[in-house]
XYZ file of C-alpha atoms in Angstrom:
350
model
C -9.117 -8.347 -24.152
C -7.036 -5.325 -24.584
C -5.266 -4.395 -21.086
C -3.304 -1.449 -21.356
C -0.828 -1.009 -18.398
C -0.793 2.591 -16.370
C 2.389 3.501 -14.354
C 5.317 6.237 -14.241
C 9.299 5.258 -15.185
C 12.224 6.732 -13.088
C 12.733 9.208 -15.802
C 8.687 10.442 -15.637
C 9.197 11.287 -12.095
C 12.742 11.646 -11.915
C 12.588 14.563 -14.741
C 10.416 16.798 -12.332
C 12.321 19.622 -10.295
C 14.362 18.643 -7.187
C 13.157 15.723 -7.806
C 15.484 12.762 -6.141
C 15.261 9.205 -5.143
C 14.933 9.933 -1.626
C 11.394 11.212 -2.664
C 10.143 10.688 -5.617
C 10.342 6.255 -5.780
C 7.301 5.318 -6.863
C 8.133 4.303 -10.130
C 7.481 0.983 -11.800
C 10.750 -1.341 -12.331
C 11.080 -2.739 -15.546
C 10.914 -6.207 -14.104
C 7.869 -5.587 -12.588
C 5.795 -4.291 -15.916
C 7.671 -7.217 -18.063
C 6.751 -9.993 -15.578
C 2.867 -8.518 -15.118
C 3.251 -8.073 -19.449
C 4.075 -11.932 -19.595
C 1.571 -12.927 -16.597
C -1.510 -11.412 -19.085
C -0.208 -12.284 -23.045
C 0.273 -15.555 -21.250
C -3.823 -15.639 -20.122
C -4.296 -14.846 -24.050
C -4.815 -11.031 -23.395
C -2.814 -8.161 -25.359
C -1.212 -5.631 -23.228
C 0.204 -2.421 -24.174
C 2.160 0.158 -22.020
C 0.024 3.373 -21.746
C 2.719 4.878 -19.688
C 1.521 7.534 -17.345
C -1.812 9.403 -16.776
C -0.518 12.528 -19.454
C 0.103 9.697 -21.988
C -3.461 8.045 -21.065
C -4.954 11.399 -22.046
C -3.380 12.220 -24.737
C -4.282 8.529 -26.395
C -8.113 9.002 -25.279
C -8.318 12.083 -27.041
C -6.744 10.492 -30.044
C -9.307 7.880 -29.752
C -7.628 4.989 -28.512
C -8.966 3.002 -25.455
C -8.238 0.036 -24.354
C -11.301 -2.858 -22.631
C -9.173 -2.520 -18.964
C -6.666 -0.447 -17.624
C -4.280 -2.321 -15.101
C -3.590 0.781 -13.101
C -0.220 0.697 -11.159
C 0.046 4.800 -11.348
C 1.135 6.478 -7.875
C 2.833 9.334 -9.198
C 4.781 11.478 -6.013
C 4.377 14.242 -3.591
C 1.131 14.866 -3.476
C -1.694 13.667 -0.739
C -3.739 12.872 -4.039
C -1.291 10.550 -5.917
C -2.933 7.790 -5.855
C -6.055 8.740 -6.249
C -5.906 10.897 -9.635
C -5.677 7.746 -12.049
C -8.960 5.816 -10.864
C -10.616 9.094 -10.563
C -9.907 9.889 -14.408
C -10.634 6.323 -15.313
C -14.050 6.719 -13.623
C -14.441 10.045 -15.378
C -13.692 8.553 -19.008
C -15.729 5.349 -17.781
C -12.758 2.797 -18.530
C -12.638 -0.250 -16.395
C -9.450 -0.779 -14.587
C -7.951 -2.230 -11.572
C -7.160 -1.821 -7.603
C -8.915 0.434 -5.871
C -11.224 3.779 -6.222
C -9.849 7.378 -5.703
C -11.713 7.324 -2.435
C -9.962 3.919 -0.870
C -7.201 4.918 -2.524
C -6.703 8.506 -0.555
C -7.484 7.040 2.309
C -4.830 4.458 3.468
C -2.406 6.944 1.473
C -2.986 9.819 3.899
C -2.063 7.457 7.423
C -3.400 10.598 9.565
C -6.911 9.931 7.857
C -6.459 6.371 8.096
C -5.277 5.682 12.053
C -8.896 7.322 12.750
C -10.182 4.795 10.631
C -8.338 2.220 12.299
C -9.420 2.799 15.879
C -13.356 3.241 14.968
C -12.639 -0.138 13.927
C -11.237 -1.780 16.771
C -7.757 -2.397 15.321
C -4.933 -1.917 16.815
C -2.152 0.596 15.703
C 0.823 2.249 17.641
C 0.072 5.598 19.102
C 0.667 8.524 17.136
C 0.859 12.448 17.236
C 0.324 14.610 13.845
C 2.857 18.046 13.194
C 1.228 20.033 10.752
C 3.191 21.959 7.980
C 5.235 24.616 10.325
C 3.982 23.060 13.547
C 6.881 22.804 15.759
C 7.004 20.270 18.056
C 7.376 21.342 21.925
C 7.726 18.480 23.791
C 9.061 14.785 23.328
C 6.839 11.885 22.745
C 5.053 10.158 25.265
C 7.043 6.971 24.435
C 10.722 5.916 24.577
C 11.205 5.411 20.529
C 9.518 6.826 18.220
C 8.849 6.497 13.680
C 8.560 9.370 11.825
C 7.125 9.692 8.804
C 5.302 11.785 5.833
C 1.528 11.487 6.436
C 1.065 10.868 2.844
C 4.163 8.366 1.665
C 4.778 5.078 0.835
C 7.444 2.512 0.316
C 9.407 3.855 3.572
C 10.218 7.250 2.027
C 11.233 9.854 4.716
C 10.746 7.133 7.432
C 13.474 7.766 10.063
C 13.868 6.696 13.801
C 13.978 8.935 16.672
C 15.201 8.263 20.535
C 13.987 10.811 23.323
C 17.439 10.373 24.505
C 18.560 12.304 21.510
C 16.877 15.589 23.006
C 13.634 17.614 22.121
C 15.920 19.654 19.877
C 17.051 16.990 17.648
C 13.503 16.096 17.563
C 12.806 19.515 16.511
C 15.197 18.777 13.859
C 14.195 15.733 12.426
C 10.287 17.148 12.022
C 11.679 19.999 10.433
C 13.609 18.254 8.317
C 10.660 15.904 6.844
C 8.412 19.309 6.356
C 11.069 20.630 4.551
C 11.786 17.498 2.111
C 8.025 16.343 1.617
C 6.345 19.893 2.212
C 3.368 17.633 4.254
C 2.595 16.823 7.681
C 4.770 14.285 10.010
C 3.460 11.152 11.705
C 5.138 10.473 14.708
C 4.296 6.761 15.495
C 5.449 5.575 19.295
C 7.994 2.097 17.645
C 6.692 -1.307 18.134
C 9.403 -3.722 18.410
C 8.073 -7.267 17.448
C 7.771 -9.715 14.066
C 7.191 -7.454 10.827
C 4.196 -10.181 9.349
C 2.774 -8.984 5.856
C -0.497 -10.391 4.760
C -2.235 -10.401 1.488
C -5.912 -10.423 -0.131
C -7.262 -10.396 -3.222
C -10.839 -10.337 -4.126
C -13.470 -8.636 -3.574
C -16.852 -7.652 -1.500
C -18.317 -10.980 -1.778
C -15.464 -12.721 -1.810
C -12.043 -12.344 -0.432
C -9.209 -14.546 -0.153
C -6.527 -14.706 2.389
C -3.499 -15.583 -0.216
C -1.501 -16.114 2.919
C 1.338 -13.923 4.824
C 5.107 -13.536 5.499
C 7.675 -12.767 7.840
C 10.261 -10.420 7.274
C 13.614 -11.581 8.620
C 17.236 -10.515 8.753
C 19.952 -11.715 6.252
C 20.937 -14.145 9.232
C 17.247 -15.324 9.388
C 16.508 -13.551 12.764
C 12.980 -11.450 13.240
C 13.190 -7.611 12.987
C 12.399 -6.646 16.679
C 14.205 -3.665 17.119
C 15.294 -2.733 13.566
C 13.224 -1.528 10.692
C 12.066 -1.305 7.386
C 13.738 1.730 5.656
C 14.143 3.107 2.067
C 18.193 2.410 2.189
C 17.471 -1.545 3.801
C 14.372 -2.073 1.372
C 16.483 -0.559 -1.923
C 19.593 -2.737 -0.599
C 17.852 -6.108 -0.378
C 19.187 -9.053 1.632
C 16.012 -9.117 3.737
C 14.184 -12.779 3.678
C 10.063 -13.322 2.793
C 9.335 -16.527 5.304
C 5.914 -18.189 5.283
C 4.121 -18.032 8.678
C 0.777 -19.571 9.507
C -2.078 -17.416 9.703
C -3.925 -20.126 11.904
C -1.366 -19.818 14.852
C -2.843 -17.740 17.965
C -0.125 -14.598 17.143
C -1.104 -14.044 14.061
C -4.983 -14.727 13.952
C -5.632 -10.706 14.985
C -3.969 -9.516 12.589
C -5.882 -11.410 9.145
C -8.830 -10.323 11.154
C -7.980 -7.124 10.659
C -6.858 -6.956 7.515
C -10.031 -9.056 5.938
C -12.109 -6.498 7.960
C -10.418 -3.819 6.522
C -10.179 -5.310 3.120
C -13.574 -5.561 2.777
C -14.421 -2.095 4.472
C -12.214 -0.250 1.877
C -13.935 -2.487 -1.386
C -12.822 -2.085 -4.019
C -9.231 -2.862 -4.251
C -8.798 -5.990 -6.128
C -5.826 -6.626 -4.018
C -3.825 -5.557 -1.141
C -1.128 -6.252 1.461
C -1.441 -5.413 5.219
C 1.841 -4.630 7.427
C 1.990 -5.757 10.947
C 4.411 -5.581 13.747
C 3.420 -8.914 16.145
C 5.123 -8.298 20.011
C 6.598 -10.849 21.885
C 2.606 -10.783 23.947
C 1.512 -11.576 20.782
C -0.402 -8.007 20.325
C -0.637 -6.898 16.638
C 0.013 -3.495 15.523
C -0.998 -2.625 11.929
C 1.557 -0.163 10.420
C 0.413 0.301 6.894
C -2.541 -0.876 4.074
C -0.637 -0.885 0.994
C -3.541 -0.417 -1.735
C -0.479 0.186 -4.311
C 0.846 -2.946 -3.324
C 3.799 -3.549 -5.917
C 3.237 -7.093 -8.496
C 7.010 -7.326 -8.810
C 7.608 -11.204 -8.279
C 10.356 -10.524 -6.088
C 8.178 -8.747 -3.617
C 5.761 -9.425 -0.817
C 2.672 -10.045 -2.392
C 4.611 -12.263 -5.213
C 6.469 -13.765 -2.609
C 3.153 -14.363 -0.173
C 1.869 -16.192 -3.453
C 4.624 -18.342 -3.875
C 4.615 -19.237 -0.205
C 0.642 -21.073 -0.495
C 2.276 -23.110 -3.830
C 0.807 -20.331 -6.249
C 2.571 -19.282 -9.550
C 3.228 -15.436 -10.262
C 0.814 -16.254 -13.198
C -1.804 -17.500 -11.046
C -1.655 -14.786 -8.703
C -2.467 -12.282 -11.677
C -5.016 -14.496 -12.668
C -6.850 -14.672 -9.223
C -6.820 -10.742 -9.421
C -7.908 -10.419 -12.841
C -10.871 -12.845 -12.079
C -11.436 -10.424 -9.005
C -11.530 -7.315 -11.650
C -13.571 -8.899 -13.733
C -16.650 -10.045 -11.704
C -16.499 -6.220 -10.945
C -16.480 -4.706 -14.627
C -18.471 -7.379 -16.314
C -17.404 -8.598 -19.942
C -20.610 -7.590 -21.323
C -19.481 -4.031 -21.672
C -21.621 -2.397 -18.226
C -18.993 0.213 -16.839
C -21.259 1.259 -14.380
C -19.468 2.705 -11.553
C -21.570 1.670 -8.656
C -20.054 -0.518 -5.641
C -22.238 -2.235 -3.213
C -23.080 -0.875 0.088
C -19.945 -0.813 2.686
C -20.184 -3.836 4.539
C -20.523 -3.687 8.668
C -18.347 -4.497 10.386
C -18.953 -7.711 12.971
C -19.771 -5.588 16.708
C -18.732 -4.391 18.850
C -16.238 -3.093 16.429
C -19.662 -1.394 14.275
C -20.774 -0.421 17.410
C -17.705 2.399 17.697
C -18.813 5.905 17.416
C -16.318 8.178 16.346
């Protein structure tokens, strides 16, 4: 099979205007789109870089498709990123992976998504939306607080905020985000606890718990009170600890997430962030639909934990894709019917 790989380089988003680090990382590292290369020649498939949507295009047009696109496009700043790739791919009726533009919008834009998340039953910190020029006029009906773009991932613009600090310095800090990501803010109330990640792959009829992680200090002590941000994640140091899903603190959260995973089918695969309190209450923070396949990351490193090889975790997805774009050459687009959830969770009216 011919699987031709779909992402953006540092320099594709990198060459844009203003555009900086700070804002614009979603780009594929090289180690990620060698190892994922390797992973699929090894399976006995040849892969080609496409390189990014524009190049997709421009090799359609010039006739050249390939049987599968393995889509890891995000592109940046835009509350449609994500979803632009799998709704071309649909368009030109090429198979690929991960999930749809609609999935794919919605645990991108977290102000459409903690909705979501409370029809459901699950539990998420408490949150208040700012709106493009809305200016906040009081502080936060909690202590500390996580702000954030409403549309970003991999911690970009996240930032902490005390009300000690003062409603203007909160002021400040909104303003600030509006005027770096030109979207709305998330203000989340901060949940200090365990940072668990858990990851799925699979799909409607089947989905597979591959397992979760901790994330702990250098020094090998839980988060609680410090977090995940874009200097700590690009700096490293951080350690990826197995924890059993079976123990009583964490058997909330991989409800939610298979609930979830199976609500927001298809995605192929996915990883789910929690924060765990010291009640043992767990607080989803994010559904990472883009989740990254370098093998020094979470869902590479979630993999390893359960004995499985970075080669076997591309295979279980690319069995996954598969069984969803059939090798006889069908590239029908139609999913099966969203599946209930189990009540009284269903039961939730908006």
């Amino acid at each position: 099979m011919q699987v031709g790989l779909l992402f953006e380089t540092a320099t594709d988003l990198l060459s844009q205007p203003g555009a900086v680090a700070q804002t614009h990382y979603h780009w594929r590292e090289n180690e990620e789109v060698a190892a994922l290369t390797q992973a699929l020649t090894t399976l006995g498939h040849q892969v080609e870089s496409i390189g990014s949507v524009t190049q997709l295009l421009e090799r359609y047009q010039a006739g050249l498709r390939p049987d599968l696109v393995w889509n890891l496009s995000v592109r940046a700043q835009s509350r449609s990123r994500t979803a632009i790739a799998p709704a071309l791919l649909e368009q030109l009726q090429i198979p690929y992976t991960g999930g749809d533009a609609a999935s794919k919008s919605l645990v991108l834009n977290k102000d459409w998504l903690k909705p979501l998340l409370h029809w459901c039953g699950i539990l998420t910190p408490e949150w208040q939306r700012f709106g493009l020029g809305v200016v906040p006029m009081a502080l936060p009906p909690w202590p500390q607080s996580v702000l954030k773009p409403t549309c970003e991932g991999y911690s970009l613009g996240l930032s902490r905020f005390d009300n000690t600090a003062g409603l203007t310095v909160f002021q400040q800090q909104v303003d600030h985000l509006h005027q770096q990501f030109h979207v709305p803010v998330l203000c989340e109330a901060f949940i200090p606890g365990r940072e668990i990640t858990i990851g799925l792959v699979g799909g409607d009829a089947q989905c597979q718990v591959l397992g979760g992680v901790e994330t702990l200090t250098a020094e090998a002590q839980p988060l609680q009170d410090q977090m995940l941000d874009l200097p700590r994640k690009r700096q490293g140091g951080d350690q990826k600890v197995r924890v059993d899903l079976s123990q009583a603190p964490f058997q909330d959260a991989k409800a939610a997430a298979i609930a979830l995973f199976k609500l927001l089918h298809p995605l192929d695969y996915a990883t789910f962030d929690f924060r765990v309190t010291a009640t043992g209450s767990a607080y989803l923070l994010d559904v990472n639909a883009d989740a990254t396949l370098h093998p020094q990351r979470s869902l590479a490193k979630i993999a390893a934990a359960e004995g499985l090889s970075y080669g076997q975790l591309i295979a279980a997805i690319l069995e996954t894709v598969q069984q969803r774009w059939p090798a006889t050459g069908r590239t029908s687009m139609g999913h099966s019917p969203c599946p209930e959830l189990d009540p009284p969770a269903a039961q939730r009216s908006l």
